[in-house]
PDB file of C-alpha atoms in Angstrom:
ATOM      1  CA  MET A   1       6.364  -0.202  -1.464  1.00  0.00           C
ATOM      2  CA  ILE A   2       6.924   0.563  -4.637  1.00  0.00           C
ATOM      3  CA  PHE A   3      10.420  -0.921  -5.649  1.00  0.00           C
ATOM      4  CA  ILE A   4       9.803  -4.039  -3.197  1.00  0.00           C
ATOM      5  CA  HIS A   5       6.354  -4.548  -3.500  1.00  0.00           C
ATOM      6  CA  VAL A   6       5.194  -3.417  -6.923  1.00  0.00           C
ATOM      7  CA  VAL A   7       7.666  -3.674  -9.113  1.00  0.00           C
ATOM      8  CA  PRO A   8       8.083  -8.061  -8.512  1.00  0.00           C
ATOM      9  CA  LYS A   9       4.215  -8.147  -9.186  1.00  0.00           C
ATOM     10  CA  LEU A  10       5.178  -6.007 -12.289  1.00  0.00           C
ATOM     11  CA  GLU A  11       7.479  -8.846 -13.431  1.00  0.00           C
ATOM     12  CA  MET A  12       5.497 -11.684 -12.822  1.00  0.00           C
ATOM     13  CA  LEU A  13       2.748 -10.091 -14.804  1.00  0.00           C
ATOM     14  CA  PHE A  14       4.947  -8.661 -17.982  1.00  0.00           C
ATOM     15  CA  LYS A  15       7.074 -11.921 -17.251  1.00  0.00           C
ATOM     16  CA  GLY A  16       4.601 -14.366 -19.667  1.00  0.00           C
ATOM     17  CA  GLU A  17       4.792 -16.845 -16.855  1.00  0.00           C
ATOM     18  CA  GLU A  18       1.385 -18.659 -15.031  1.00  0.00           C
ATOM     19  CA  ILE A  19       0.434 -16.285 -12.774  1.00  0.00           C
ATOM     20  CA  LYS A  20       0.820 -18.044  -9.237  1.00  0.00           C
ATOM     21  CA  PHE A  21      -0.777 -15.468  -7.396  1.00  0.00           C
ATOM     22  CA  TYR A  22      -3.219 -15.552  -3.752  1.00  0.00           C
ATOM     23  CA  ASP A  23      -7.291 -14.436  -5.165  1.00  0.00           C
ATOM     24  CA  PHE A  24      -8.612 -12.968  -2.170  1.00  0.00           C
ATOM     25  CA  ILE A  25     -10.963 -11.370  -4.578  1.00  0.00           C
ATOM     26  CA  GLY A  26     -12.344 -13.756  -6.612  1.00  0.00           C
ATOM     27  CA  LEU A  27     -11.225 -12.411  -9.791  1.00  0.00           C
ATOM     28  CA  GLY A  28      -8.440 -14.514 -10.629  1.00  0.00           C
ATOM     29  CA  ASP A  29      -5.138 -14.906 -10.463  1.00  0.00           C
ATOM     30  CA  ARG A  30      -4.013 -12.583 -13.172  1.00  0.00           C
ATOM     31  CA  ASN A  31      -6.592  -9.940 -12.381  1.00  0.00           C
ATOM     32  CA  THR A  32      -6.124 -10.039  -8.279  1.00  0.00           C
ATOM     33  CA  LEU A  33      -2.772  -9.281  -9.585  1.00  0.00           C
ATOM     34  CA  ILE A  34      -3.261  -6.030 -11.619  1.00  0.00           C
ATOM     35  CA  VAL A  35      -5.898  -4.963  -8.341  1.00  0.00           C
ATOM     36  CA  ALA A  36      -2.819  -5.150  -6.220  1.00  0.00           C
ATOM     37  CA  ILE A  37      -0.055  -3.537  -8.270  1.00  0.00           C
ATOM     38  CA  ILE A  38      -3.030  -0.442  -9.243  1.00  0.00           C
ATOM     39  CA  LEU A  39      -3.601  -0.271  -5.259  1.00  0.00           C
ATOM     40  CA  GLU A  40      -0.366  -0.877  -3.996  1.00  0.00           C
ATOM     41  CA  LEU A  41       0.448   2.086  -6.705  1.00  0.00           C
ATOM     42  CA  VAL A  42      -1.399   4.653  -6.603  1.00  0.00           C
ATOM     43  CA  PHE A  43      -1.788   4.711  -3.245  1.00  0.00           C
ATOM     44  CA  SER A  44       2.243   4.504  -2.698  1.00  0.00           C
ATOM     45  CA  PHE A  45       1.849   7.611  -4.816  1.00  0.00           C
ATOM     46  CA  MET A  46      -0.646   9.454  -3.544  1.00  0.00           C
ATOM     47  CA  LEU A  47       1.518   8.420   0.038  1.00  0.00           C
ATOM     48  CA  ILE A  48       4.718   9.688  -0.427  1.00  0.00           C
ATOM     49  CA  ILE A  49       2.884  13.517  -1.810  1.00  0.00           C
ATOM     50  CA  GLY A  50       0.877  14.231   0.567  1.00  0.00           C
ATOM     51  CA  LEU A  51      -2.308  13.544  -0.981  1.00  0.00           C
ATOM     52  CA  PHE A  52      -5.470  11.728   1.175  1.00  0.00           C
ATOM     53  CA  THR A  53      -2.272  10.628   3.331  1.00  0.00           C
ATOM     54  CA  ARG A  54      -4.529   8.800   6.182  1.00  0.00           C
ATOM     55  CA  ILE A  55      -6.904   7.417   3.471  1.00  0.00           C
ATOM     56  CA  SER A  56      -4.048   5.997   1.538  1.00  0.00           C
ATOM     57  CA  SER A  57      -2.510   4.317   4.725  1.00  0.00           C
ATOM     58  CA  MET A  58      -5.536   2.989   5.275  1.00  0.00           C
ATOM     59  CA  VAL A  59      -5.421   1.167   1.627  1.00  0.00           C
ATOM     60  CA  ILE A  60      -1.750   0.042   1.374  1.00  0.00           C
ATOM     61  CA  SER A  61      -2.860  -1.016   5.553  1.00  0.00           C
ATOM     62  CA  CYS A  62      -5.330  -3.303   4.176  1.00  0.00           C
ATOM     63  CA  ILE A  63      -2.705  -4.692   2.006  1.00  0.00           C
ATOM     64  CA  MET A  64      -0.373  -5.414   3.959  1.00  0.00           C
ATOM     65  CA  ILE A  65      -3.095  -7.138   6.762  1.00  0.00           C
ATOM     66  CA  ILE A  66      -2.954  -9.155   3.742  1.00  0.00           C
ATOM     67  CA  ALA A  67       0.187  -9.829   3.427  1.00  0.00           C
ATOM     68  CA  ALA A  68       0.822 -10.886   6.601  1.00  0.00           C
ATOM     69  CA  PHE A  69      -1.690 -13.097   8.231  1.00  0.00           C
ATOM     70  CA  VAL A  70      -3.748 -14.079   5.213  1.00  0.00           C
ATOM     71  CA  VAL A  71      -0.840 -15.023   1.550  1.00  0.00           C
ATOM     72  CA  ASN A  72       1.868 -15.861   4.613  1.00  0.00           C
ATOM     73  CA  GLY A  73      -0.310 -16.829   7.741  1.00  0.00           C
ATOM     74  CA  ALA A  74       1.041 -20.649   8.366  1.00  0.00           C
ATOM     75  CA  GLN A  75       4.609 -19.084   7.116  1.00  0.00           C
ATOM     76  CA  PRO A  76       7.412 -18.146  10.097  1.00  0.00           C
ATOM     77  CA  LEU A  77       7.391 -14.750  11.520  1.00  0.00           C
ATOM     78  CA  SER A  78      10.634 -14.080   8.809  1.00  0.00           C
ATOM     79  CA  SER A  79       8.693 -14.344   5.738  1.00  0.00           C
ATOM     80  CA  LYS A  80       6.058 -12.098   7.622  1.00  0.00           C
ATOM     81  CA  GLU A  81       8.579  -9.529   8.716  1.00  0.00           C
ATOM     82  CA  LEU A  82       8.701  -6.904   6.175  1.00  0.00           C
ATOM     83  CA  SER A  83       4.744  -6.745   5.686  1.00  0.00           C
ATOM     84  CA  LEU A  84       3.832  -6.297   9.548  1.00  0.00           C
ATOM     85  CA  LEU A  85       6.612  -3.629   9.407  1.00  0.00           C
ATOM     86  CA  TYR A  86       5.087  -1.499   7.137  1.00  0.00           C
ATOM     87  CA  LEU A  87       1.764  -2.064   8.287  1.00  0.00           C
ATOM     88  CA  THR A  88       2.988  -1.143  11.728  1.00  0.00           C
ATOM     89  CA  ILE A  89       4.554   2.181   9.701  1.00  0.00           C
ATOM     90  CA  TYR A  90       1.433   2.719   8.056  1.00  0.00           C
ATOM     91  CA  ILE A  91      -0.251   2.741  11.174  1.00  0.00           C
ATOM     92  CA  PHE A  92       1.438   5.494  12.600  1.00  0.00           C
ATOM     93  CA  ILE A  93       0.843   7.322   9.564  1.00  0.00           C
ATOM     94  CA  ILE A  94      -3.251   7.202  10.517  1.00  0.00           C
ATOM     95  CA  ALA A  95      -2.621   7.896  14.060  1.00  0.00           C
ATOM     96  CA  PHE A  96      -0.847  11.250  13.757  1.00  0.00           C
ATOM     97  CA  GLY A  97      -1.208  12.307   9.972  1.00  0.00           C
ATOM     98  CA  PRO A  98       0.869  13.977   7.376  1.00  0.00           C
ATOM     99  CA  GLY A  99       2.621  16.909   8.736  1.00  0.00           C
ATOM    100  CA  LYS A 100       2.973  19.805   7.657  1.00  0.00           C
ATOM    101  CA  TYR A 101       4.737  19.108   4.499  1.00  0.00           C
ATOM    102  CA  SER A 102       2.276  17.487   2.368  1.00  0.00           C
ATOM    103  CA  ILE A 103      -0.802  18.287   0.389  1.00  0.00           C
ATOM    104  CA  ASP A 104      -3.105  17.739   2.560  1.00  0.00           C
ATOM    105  CA  GLN A 105      -1.841  20.661   5.083  1.00  0.00           C
ATOM    106  CA  MET A 106      -1.850  23.070   1.877  1.00  0.00           C
ATOM    107  CA  ILE A 107      -5.547  21.881   1.126  1.00  0.00           C
ATOM    108  CA  LEU A 108      -6.242  22.974   5.336  1.00  0.00           C
ATOM    109  CA  LYS A 109      -4.449  25.497   5.144  1.00  0.00           C
ATOM    110  CA  LYS A 110      -6.139  27.009   1.481  1.00  0.00           C
ATOM    111  CA  ARG A 111      -9.469  26.571   3.899  1.00  0.00           C
ATOM    112  CA  ASP A 112      -8.042  27.908   6.855  1.00  0.00           C
ATOM    113  CA  LEU A 113      -9.460  24.857   8.568  1.00  0.00           C
ATOM    114  CA  SER A 114      -5.916  23.535  10.444  1.00  0.00           C
ATOM    115  CA  PHE A 115      -5.515  24.456  14.635  1.00  0.00           C
TER     116      PHE A 115
END
């Protein structure tokens, strides 16, 4: 996620050319791009380390829904394929949870709330 979605957006931001990005929150192209970069970077990292896994997956799923159905809505399925693949993976993570080697599980064990 970081290498395929965040790095190209960072390149777009620092290139110095005119930014053409879908303004889905009404802040302007540049500010929306910055918000998207921050959300994808922070929540992807949290997902990697297993901290607030379900919440992180929900946020990134929303971004993938916007990417697949709003930004690329009129495009053929081949241009939506990667976003839909990521969306499917994040939905599975939401459904099944973080796993036993995550920070979330360490926090649960520390509180003696694990099942």
